[in-house]
Coordinates of C-alpha atoms and ligand atoms in Angstrom, one line a residue:
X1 CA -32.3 18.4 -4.9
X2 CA -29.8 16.9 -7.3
X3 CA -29.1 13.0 -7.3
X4 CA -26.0 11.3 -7.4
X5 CA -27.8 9.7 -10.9
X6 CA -27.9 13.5 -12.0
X7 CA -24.5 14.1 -11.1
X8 CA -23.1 11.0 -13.0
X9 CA -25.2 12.3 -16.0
X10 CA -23.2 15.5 -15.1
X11 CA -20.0 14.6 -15.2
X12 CA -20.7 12.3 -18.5
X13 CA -20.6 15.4 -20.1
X14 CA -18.2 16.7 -18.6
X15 CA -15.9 14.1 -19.3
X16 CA -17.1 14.1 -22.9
X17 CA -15.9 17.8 -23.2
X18 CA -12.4 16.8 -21.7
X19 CA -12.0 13.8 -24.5
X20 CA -12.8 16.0 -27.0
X21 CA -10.5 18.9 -26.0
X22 CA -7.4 16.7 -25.2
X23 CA -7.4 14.0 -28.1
X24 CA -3.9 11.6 -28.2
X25 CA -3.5 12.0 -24.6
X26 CA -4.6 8.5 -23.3
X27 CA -3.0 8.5 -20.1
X28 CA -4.3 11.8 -19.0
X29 CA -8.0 10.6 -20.4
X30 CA -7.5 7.7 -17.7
X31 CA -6.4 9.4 -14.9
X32 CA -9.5 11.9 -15.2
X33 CA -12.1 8.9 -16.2
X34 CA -10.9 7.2 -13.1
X35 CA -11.1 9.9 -10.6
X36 CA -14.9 11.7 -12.1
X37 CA -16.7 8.4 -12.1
X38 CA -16.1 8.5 -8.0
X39 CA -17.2 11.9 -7.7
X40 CA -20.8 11.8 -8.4
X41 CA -21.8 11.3 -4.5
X42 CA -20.0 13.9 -3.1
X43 CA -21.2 16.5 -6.1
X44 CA -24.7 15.6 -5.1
X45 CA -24.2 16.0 -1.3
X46 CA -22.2 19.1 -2.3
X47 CA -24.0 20.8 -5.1
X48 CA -21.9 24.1 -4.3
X49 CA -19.1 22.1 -6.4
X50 CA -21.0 21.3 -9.1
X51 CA -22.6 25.2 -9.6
X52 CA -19.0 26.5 -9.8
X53 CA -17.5 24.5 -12.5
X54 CA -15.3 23.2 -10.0
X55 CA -14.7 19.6 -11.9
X56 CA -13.8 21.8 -15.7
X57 CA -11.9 24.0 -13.9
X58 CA -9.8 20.9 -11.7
X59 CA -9.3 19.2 -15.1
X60 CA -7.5 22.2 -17.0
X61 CA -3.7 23.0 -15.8
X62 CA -3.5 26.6 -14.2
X63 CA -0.3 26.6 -16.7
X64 CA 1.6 24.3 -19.7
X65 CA 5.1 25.0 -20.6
X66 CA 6.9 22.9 -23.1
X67 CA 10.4 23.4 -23.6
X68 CA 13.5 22.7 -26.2
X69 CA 16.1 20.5 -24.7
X70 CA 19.7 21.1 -27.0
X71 CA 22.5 19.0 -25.5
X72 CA 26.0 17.4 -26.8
X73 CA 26.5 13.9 -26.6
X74 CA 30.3 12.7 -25.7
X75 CA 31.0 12.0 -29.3
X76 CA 30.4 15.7 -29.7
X77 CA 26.6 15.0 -32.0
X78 CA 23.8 17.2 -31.0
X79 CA 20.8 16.1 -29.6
X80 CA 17.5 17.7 -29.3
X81 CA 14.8 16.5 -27.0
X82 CA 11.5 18.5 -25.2
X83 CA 11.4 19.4 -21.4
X84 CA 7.8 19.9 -19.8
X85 CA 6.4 21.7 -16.6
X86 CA 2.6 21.2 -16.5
X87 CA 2.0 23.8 -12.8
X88 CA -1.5 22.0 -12.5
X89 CA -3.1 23.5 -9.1
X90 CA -1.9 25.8 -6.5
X91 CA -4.5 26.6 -4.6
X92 CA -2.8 24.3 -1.5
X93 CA 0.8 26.1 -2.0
X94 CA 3.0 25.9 -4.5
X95 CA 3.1 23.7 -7.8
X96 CA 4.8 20.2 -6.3
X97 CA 5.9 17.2 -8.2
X98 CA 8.7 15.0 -9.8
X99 CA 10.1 15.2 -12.8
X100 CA 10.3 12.4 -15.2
X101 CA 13.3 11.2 -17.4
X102 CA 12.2 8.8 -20.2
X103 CA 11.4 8.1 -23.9
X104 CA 7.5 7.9 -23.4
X105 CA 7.6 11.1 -21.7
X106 CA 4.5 13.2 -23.6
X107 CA 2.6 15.7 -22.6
X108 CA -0.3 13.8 -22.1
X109 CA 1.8 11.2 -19.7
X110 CA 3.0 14.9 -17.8
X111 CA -0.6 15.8 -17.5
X112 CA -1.5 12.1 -16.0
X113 CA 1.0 12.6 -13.4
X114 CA 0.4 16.1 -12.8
X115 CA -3.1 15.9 -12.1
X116 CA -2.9 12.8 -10.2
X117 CA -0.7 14.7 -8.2
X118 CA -3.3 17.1 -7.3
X119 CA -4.9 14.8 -5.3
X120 CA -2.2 13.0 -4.2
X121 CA -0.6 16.3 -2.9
X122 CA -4.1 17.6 -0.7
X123 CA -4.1 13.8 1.2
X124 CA -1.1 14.4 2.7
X125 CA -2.8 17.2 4.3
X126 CA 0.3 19.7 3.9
X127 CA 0.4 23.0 1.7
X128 CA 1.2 21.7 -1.7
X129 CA -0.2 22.0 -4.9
X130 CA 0.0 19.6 -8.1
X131 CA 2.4 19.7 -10.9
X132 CA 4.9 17.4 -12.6
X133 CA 7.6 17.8 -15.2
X134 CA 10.1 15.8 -17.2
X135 CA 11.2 14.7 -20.5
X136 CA 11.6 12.4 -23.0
X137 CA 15.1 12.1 -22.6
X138 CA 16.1 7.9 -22.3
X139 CA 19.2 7.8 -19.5
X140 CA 19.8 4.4 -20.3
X141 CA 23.5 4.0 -21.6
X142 CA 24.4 7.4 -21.1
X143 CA 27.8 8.6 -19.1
X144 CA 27.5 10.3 -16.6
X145 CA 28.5 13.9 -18.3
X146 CA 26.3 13.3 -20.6
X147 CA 23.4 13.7 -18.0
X148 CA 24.8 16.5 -16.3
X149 CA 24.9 18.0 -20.1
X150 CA 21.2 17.4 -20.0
X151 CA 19.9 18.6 -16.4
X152 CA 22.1 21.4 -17.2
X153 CA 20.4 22.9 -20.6
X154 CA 17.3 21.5 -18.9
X155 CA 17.4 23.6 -15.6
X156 CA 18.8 26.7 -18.2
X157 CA 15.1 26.9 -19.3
X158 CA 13.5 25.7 -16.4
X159 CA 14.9 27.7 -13.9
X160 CA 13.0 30.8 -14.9
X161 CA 9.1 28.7 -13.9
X162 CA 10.3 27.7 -10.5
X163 CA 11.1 28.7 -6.9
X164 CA 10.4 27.7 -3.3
X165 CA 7.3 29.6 -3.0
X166 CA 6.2 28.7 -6.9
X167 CA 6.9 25.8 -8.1
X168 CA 8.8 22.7 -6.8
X169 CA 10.1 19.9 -8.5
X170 CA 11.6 16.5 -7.4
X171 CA 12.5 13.0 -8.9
X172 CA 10.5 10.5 -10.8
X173 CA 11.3 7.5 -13.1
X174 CA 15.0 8.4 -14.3
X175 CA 15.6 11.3 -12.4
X176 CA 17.5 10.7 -8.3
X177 CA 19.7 12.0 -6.4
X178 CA 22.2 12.2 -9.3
X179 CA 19.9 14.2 -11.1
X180 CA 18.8 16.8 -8.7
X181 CA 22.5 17.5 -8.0
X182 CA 23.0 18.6 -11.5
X183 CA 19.7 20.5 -11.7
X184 CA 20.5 22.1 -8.4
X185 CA 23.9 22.8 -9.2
X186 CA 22.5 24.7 -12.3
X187 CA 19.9 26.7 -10.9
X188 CA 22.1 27.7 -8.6
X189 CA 24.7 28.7 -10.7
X190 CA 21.9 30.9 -12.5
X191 CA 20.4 32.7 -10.0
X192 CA 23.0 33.4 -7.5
X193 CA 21.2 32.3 -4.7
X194 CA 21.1 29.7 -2.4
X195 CA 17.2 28.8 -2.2
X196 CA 17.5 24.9 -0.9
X197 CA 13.7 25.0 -1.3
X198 CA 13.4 25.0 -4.9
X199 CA 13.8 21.2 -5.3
X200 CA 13.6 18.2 -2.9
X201 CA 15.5 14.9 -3.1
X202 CA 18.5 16.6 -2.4
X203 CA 22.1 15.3 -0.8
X204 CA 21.7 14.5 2.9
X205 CA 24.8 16.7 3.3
X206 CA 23.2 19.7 1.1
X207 CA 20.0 20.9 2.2
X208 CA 18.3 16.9 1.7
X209 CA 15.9 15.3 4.1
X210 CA 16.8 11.8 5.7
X211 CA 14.1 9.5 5.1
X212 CA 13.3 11.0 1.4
X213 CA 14.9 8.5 -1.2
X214 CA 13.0 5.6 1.0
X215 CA 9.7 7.6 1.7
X216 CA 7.9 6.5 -1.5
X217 CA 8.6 2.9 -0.7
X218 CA 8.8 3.0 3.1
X219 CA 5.1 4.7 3.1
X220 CA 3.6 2.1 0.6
X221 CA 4.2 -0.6 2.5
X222 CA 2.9 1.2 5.6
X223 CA -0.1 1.9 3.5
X224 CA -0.5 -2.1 3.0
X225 CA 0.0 -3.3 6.1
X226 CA -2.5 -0.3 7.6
X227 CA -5.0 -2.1 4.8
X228 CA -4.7 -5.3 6.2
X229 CA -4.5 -4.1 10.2
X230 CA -7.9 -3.2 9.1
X231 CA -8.7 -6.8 8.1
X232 CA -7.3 -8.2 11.5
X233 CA -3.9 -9.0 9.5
X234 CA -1.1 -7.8 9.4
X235 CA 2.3 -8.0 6.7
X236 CA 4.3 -10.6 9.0
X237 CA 5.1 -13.7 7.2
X238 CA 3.3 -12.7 4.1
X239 CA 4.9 -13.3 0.6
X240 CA 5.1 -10.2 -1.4
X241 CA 5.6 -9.4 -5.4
X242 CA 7.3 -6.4 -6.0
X243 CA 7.6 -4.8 -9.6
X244 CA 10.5 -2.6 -10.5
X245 CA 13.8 -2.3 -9.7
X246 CA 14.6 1.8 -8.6
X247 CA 14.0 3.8 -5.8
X248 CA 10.4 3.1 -5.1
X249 CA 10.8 -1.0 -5.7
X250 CA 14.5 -1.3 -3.8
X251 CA 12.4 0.7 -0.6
X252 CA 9.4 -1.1 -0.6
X253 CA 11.8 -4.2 -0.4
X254 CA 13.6 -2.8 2.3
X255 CA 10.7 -2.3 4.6
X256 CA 9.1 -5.1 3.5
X257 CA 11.8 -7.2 5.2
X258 CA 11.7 -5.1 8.2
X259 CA 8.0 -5.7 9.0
X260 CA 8.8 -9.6 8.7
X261 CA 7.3 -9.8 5.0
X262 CA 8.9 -11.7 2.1
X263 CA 9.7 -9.9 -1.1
X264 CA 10.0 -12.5 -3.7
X265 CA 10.6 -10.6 -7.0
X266 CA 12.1 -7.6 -8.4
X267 CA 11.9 -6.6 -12.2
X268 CA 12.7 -4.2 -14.9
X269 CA 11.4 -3.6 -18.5
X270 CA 13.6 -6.5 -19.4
X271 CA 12.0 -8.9 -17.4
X272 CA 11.8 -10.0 -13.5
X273 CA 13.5 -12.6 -11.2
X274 CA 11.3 -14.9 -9.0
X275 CA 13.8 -15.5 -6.2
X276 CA 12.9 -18.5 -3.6
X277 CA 14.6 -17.2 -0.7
X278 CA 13.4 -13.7 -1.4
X279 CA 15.7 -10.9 -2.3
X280 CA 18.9 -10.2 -1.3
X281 CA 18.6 -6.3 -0.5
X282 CA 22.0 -6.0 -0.4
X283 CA 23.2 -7.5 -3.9
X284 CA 20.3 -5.4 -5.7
X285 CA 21.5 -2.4 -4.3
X286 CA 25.1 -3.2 -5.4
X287 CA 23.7 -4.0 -9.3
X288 CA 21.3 -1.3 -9.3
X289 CA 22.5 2.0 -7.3
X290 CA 26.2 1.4 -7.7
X291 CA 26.7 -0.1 -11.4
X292 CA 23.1 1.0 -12.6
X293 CA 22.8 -2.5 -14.1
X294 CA 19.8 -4.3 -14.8
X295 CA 18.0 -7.5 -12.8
X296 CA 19.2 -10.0 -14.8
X297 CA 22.9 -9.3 -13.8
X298 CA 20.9 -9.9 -9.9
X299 CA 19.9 -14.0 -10.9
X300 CA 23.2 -14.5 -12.5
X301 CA 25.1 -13.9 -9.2
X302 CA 22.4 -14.8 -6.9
X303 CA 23.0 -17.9 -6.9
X304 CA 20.1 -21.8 -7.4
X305 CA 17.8 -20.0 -5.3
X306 CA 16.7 -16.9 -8.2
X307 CA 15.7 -17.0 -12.1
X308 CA 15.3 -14.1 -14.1
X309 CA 12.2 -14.5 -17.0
X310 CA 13.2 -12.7 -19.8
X311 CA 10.0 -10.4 -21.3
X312 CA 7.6 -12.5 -18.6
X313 CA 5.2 -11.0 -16.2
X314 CA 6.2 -10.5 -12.5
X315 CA 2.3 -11.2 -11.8
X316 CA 2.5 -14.8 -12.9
X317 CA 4.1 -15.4 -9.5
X318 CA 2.0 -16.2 -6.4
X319 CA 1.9 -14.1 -3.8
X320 CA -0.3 -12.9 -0.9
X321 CA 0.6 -9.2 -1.6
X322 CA 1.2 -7.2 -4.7
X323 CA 3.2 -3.8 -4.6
X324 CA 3.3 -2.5 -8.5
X325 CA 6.3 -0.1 -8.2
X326 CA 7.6 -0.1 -11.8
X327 CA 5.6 2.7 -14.2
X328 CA 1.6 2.9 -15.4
X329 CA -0.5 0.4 -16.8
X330 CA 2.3 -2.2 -15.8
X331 CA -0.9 -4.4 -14.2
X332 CA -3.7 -6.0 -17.2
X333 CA -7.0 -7.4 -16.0
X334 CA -5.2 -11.0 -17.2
X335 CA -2.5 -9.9 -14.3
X336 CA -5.6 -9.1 -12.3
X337 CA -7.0 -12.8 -12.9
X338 CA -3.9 -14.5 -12.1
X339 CA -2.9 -12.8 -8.7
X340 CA -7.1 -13.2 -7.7
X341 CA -6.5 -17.3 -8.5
X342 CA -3.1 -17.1 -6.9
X343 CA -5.2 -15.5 -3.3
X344 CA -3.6 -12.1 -3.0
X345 CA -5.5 -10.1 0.2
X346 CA -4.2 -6.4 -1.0
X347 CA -2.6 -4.4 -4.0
X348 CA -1.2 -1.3 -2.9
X349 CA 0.2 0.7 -5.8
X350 CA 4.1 2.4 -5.6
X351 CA 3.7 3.6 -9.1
X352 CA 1.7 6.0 -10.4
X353 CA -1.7 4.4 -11.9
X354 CA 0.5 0.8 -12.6
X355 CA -3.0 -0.8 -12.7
X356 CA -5.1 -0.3 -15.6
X357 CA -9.1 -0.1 -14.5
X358 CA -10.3 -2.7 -15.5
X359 CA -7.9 -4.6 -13.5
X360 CA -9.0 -2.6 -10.7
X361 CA -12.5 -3.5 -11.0
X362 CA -11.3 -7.1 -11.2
X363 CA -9.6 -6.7 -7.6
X364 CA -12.6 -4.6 -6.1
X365 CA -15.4 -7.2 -7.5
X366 CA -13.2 -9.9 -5.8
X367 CA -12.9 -8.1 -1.9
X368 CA -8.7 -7.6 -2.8
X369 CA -7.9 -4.6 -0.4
X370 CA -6.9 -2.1 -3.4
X371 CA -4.3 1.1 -2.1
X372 CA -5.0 3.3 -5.1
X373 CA -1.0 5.7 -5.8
X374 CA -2.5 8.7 -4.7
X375 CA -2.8 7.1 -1.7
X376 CA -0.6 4.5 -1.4
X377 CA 2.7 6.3 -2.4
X378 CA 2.0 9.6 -0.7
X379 CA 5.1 9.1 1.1
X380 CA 7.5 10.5 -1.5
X381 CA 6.1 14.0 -2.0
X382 CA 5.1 14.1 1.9
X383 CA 8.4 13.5 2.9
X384 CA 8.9 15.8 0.3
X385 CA 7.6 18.4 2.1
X386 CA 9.1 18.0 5.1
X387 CA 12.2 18.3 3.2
X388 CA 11.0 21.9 2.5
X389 CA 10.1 22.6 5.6
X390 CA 13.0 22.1 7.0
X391 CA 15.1 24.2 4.5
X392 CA 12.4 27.1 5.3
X393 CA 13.9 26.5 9.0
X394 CA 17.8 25.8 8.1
X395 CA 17.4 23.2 9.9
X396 CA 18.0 19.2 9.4
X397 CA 15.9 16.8 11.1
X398 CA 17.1 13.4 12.6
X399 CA 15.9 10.3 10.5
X400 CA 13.8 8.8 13.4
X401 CA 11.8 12.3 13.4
X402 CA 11.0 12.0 9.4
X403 CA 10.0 8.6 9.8
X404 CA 8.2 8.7 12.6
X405 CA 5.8 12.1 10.9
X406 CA 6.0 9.6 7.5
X407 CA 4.3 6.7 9.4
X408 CA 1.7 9.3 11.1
X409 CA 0.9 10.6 7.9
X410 CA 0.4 7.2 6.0
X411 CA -1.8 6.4 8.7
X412 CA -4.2 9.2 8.4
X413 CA -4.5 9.1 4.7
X414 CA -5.5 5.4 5.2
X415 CA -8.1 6.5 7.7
X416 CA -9.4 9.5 6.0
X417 CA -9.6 7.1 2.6
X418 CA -11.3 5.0 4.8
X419 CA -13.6 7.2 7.0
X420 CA -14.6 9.2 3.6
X421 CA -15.1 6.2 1.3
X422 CA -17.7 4.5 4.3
X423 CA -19.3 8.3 4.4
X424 CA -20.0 8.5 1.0
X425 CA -21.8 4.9 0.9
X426 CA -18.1 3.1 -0.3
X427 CA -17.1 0.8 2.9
X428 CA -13.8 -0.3 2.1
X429 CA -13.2 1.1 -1.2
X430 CA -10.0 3.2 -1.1
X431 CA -10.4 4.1 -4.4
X432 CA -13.5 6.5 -4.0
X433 CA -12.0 7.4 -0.7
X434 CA -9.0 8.9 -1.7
X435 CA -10.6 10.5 -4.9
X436 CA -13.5 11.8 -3.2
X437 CA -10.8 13.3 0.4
X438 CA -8.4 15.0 -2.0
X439 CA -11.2 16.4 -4.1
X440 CA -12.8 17.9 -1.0
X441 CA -10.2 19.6 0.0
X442 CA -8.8 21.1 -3.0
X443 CA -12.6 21.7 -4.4
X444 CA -13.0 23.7 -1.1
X445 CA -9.9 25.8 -0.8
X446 CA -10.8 26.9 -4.4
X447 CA -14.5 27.6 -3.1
X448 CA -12.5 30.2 -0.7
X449 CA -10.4 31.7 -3.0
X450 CA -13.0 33.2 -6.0
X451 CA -13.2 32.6 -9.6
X452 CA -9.5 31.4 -9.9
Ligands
NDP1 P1 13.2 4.7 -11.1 O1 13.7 5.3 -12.3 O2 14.1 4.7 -9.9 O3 12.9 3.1 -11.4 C1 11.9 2.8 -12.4 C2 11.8 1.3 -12.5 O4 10.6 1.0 -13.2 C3 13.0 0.7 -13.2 O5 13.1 -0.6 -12.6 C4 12.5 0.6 -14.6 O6 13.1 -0.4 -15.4 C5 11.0 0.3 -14.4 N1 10.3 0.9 -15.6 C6 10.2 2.2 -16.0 N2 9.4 2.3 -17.1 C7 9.1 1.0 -17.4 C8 8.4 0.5 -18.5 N3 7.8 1.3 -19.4 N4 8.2 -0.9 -18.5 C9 8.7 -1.7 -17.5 N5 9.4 -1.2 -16.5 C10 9.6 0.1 -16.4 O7 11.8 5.3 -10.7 P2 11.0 5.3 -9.4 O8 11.3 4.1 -8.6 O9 11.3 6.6 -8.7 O10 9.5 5.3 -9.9 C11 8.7 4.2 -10.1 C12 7.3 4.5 -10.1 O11 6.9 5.1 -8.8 C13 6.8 5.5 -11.1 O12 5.5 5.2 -11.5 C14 6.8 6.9 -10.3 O13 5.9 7.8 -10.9 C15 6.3 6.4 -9.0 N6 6.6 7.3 -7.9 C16 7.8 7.6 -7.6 C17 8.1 8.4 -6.5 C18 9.4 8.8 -6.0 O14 9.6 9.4 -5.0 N7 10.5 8.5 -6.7 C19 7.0 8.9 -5.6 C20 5.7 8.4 -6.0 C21 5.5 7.6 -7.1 P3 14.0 0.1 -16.7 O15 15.3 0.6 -16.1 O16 14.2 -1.2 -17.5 O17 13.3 1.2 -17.4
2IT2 O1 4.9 10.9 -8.0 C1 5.3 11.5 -7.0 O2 4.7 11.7 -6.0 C2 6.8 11.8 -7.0 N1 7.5 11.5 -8.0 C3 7.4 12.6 -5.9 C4 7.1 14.0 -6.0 C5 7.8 14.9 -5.0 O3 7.7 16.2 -5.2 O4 8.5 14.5 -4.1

């Protein structure tokens, strides 16, 4: 009979062997850190996992590919940057994630994402598999033929790794519906065919799901408020800080407001605002998804009531909720500190790993309810899905259906998070919940399916 002392001592080594074969790749080092240091109890309840190199085999992609990118700007100079596609896991269906546009776009951050995604992907209890793409392109500035340039010469090399029953990418941090126009646009134009399933996030009018571009944000704060139902609260009346200002921030604001909530800030990597009469939903979506501006332009029309703090931190401001919806490691353990002396009740993370661990220890130490990403901003790829299923059918839902299956499926992730993190001797820790649930049933489909 193995222990869960054994296990850790297991998966030490493990982990050791991971560092050493994937130097310079920080961000994919934390992501894997952070989810093997939860898995020790169910490996010793399990021990079938641990005798077929399950964990090794979870950490290492099924597939890498790393691309050149060769583009024209409009004054005519050619550019060069690298495309990725890291197809982590299909044992639950086919590869499924974003794709991400921006300068610190690495490998290692791909493999982050993608593996995250993994687990992410099995909570949402539908048939997909983990991947994530993207580049390190920067949008910022650049025309919009300039971008259709890219997503062009990008999908010309990408096309050939993808398809609805392979690999299905989406949108991420500089990539929306804009984007996926011009990438589906291209892939169509390669293949000849009309295969609405190869990407999600699409046009309403083209094969898109209602309810996608506000899933991610919609389903975080549904993930809060089911964290604080659970505490005999609930979201009405609550002051909330919100990082970010794009799809994910601008959604969670949304619903925030519609559940009675009051979303106080907004930020970009310029700086936040801090408005007193919480934010006007309307102007932000005027600066940001019409003139693709930045928040600062928000304070300067807003009016006495908002200030925008150049370079500060959004986490300086005191709030009863936090929703980090900007980009990873956005939240420090001095960010941590502040928001604990301030009296937030919950952190439920819109980004992908925003909060760095130890600030997570900080919250858990201090009874914060803590909605880990995988979790928490499930929404985006489950809605995702629905998107495909629909396409599969030729068929378009109506926005109350999506959003009423978005809402069921939030609230079973929160209750299987919860149910498996009080089974495995966790009560309340959403953390080893979600790790140990999405583990479970990836670890076991791959159980079924051989050596693969
Ligand atoms: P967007 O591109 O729409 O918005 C990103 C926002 O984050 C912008 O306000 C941007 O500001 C800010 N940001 C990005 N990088 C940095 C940085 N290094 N420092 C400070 N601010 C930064 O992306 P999304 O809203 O789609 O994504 C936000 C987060 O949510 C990401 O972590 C993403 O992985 C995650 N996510 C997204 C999903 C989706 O469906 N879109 C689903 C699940 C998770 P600036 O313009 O100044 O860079
Ligand atoms: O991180 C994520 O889950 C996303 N960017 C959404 C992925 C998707 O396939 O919808």
């Amino acid at each position: 009979m193995t222990t869960r002392t054994d296990q850790q001592t297991v998966l030490g080594d493990i982990l050791a062997g991971i560092e050493r074969r994937n130097p310079a790749q920080p961000e994919f080092l934390q992501a894997v850190h952070e989810v093997l240091e939860t898995l020790g109890p169910v490996l010793a309840a399990r021990p079938e996992f641990a005798d077929s190199g399950l964990v090794e085999r979870l950490c290492e992609p099924e597939r890498q590919i790393v691309f050149r990118v060769p583009w024209q700007d409009d004054r005519g100079r050619v550019r060069v940057n690298r495309g990725f596609r890291v197809e982590f896991n299909s044992a639950l269906g086919p590869y499924k994630g974003g794709l991400r546009f921006h300068a610190s776009v690495d490998l290692g951050v791909v493999k982050f994402l993608g593996f995250e995604q993994i687990f992410k992907n099995a909570l949402t209890g539908l048939g997909i598999g983990g991947g994530k793409g993207g580049s390190d392109f920067d949008p910022h500035g650049r025309s919009d033929a300039e971008v259709m340039r890219f997503c062009q010469s990008f999908m010309t090399e990408l096309y050939r790794h993808i398809g609805e029953h392979t690999d299905v990418p989406a949108g991420d941090i500089g990539v929306g519906g804009r984007e996926i126009g011009y990438l589906f646009g291209q892939y169509r134009r390669i293949t000849n065919r009309w295969e609405a399933g190869v990407l999600t996030g699409k046009g309403a009018g083209w094969g898109g799901s209602l309810i996608r571009p506000e899933a991610t944000g919609y389903g975080n704060v549904l993930f809060a408020a089911a964290m604080l139902r659970e505490r005999g609260e609930d979201l009405e009346g609550q002051s909330a800080v919100v990082s970010g200002s794009g799809n994910v921030a601008i959604h969670t604001i949304e619903k925030l407001w519609a559940l009675g909530a009051n979303p106080v800030t907004c930020s970009d990597s310029s700086g936040y605002v801090v408005d007193e009469k919480g934010v006007d939903l309307e102007l932000l979506r005027q600066i940001k998804e019409v003139e693709r501006g930045r928040v600062d332009a928000y304070a300067a029309r807003r009016g006495a009531s908002a200030r925008f703090v150049p370079g500060g931190s959004v986490w300086d401001v005191p709030a009863d909720v936090a929703l980090p919806s900007a980009t990873q490691n956005e939240l420090d353990e001095n960010a941590a500190a502040t928001l604990i002396r301030n009296g937030v009740k919950a952190v439920s993370e819109g980004a992908n790993m925003p909060t760095t661990p130890a600030a997570v220890q900080a919250f858990r130490g201090a009874g914060v309810a803590f909605g880990p990403g995988k979790a928490a901003n499930a929404g985006g790829v489950a809605v995702s899905a629905l998107e495909m299923a629909q396409n599969h059918a030729r068929t378009a839902w109506p926005a109350r259906r999506v959003e009423d299956e978005l809402t069921r499926i939030m609230n079973d992730i929160h209750a299987t998070c919860h149910e498996t993190a009080a089974r495995y001797g966790a009560p309340g820790d959403y953390v080893t919940g979600a790790n140990i649930a999405g583990f479970e049933r990836v670890a076991d489909a791959m159980l079924a399916q051989g050596l693969i």
